[in-house]
Structure formats: structure tokens, C-alpha cells
XYZ file of C-alpha atoms in Angstrom:
76
model
C 94.125 165.712 69.661
C 96.979 163.883 71.402
C 96.730 160.605 73.236
C 99.090 159.050 75.759
C 98.623 155.457 76.866
C 99.912 153.457 79.842
C 102.486 150.782 79.060
C 104.189 148.330 81.417
C 107.989 148.439 81.450
C 109.420 144.967 80.826
C 113.141 145.779 80.503
C 115.474 148.762 80.600
C 118.802 149.371 78.924
C 120.234 152.811 79.669
C 117.555 155.386 78.887
C 115.612 153.009 76.620
C 112.945 150.573 77.714
C 110.908 147.795 76.183
C 107.305 148.243 77.313
C 104.103 146.384 76.472
C 100.434 146.939 76.054
C 98.044 144.142 75.184
C 100.892 141.707 74.530
C 102.610 144.048 72.046
C 106.093 145.333 72.920
C 107.254 148.812 71.963
C 110.502 150.705 72.449
C 110.093 153.644 74.823
C 112.480 156.447 75.747
C 112.934 157.118 79.472
C 114.727 160.451 79.049
C 111.774 162.284 80.628
C 111.197 159.718 83.400
C 114.634 158.653 84.677
C 113.128 157.191 87.885
C 111.040 154.596 85.977
C 111.855 150.970 86.793
C 110.977 147.525 85.423
C 107.415 146.733 86.517
C 106.298 150.383 86.493
C 103.497 151.641 84.310
C 104.438 154.739 82.351
C 102.265 157.097 80.355
C 103.687 157.085 76.812
C 103.223 159.734 74.132
C 105.079 159.591 70.787
C 107.531 157.019 72.113
C 108.456 158.909 75.273
C 107.432 157.968 78.803
C 106.114 161.281 80.123
C 105.113 160.169 83.635
C 105.024 157.185 85.956
C 101.568 155.921 86.910
C 100.472 153.888 89.877
C 99.145 150.442 88.984
C 95.483 151.200 89.829
C 95.418 154.338 87.676
C 97.081 152.535 84.750
C 94.695 149.561 84.945
C 91.637 151.845 85.090
C 92.863 153.790 82.049
C 93.478 150.548 80.135
C 89.996 149.320 81.090
C 88.412 152.511 79.777
C 90.421 152.358 76.546
C 89.231 148.767 76.119
C 85.614 149.887 76.500
C 86.115 152.597 73.894
C 87.666 150.091 71.474
C 84.788 147.670 72.021
C 82.246 150.398 71.257
C 84.047 151.135 68.004
C 83.867 147.464 67.001
C 80.118 147.332 67.706
C 79.410 150.448 65.644
C 81.429 149.613 62.664
């Protein structure tokens, strides 16, 4: 199973971006999403931004991922 997660772009240099999730920054390639800009949420899989998300969709996805993580903590 593959998972892509929304990250917020904080800075861009060429086709590389620094993006964050939960206060953790990660390098992300923008080769597949050349229209992405600072402040955009992008869906990231294996270090590549594969699509640009609107803010509401990204925040809802992050909320759901948070719920899943919390359930895992409760169970074990």
C-alpha cells in the first residue's frame, strides 16, 4: 500500500522545496508540480509533490491522519 500526505511548502529553490508537516521540515521535489508556490499544500509521495491541494482538503486529510495516529496510540 502507498501513502501520500499533504505538506505545506515553506520555501522553494528551483525545482526543490522545503515543506513541513507537524513542525517537521522535509525536502520535496516539485518536478511533477511546477505550478506549486510557497504557501500551497502539496500531496507528497516518496519525496515528490504529485499534486497541489486546496487548503480545506489538506487540513481535512491531516485531521483524519491525526485521528488514525491517535487510535494507534490508544491501542498499543
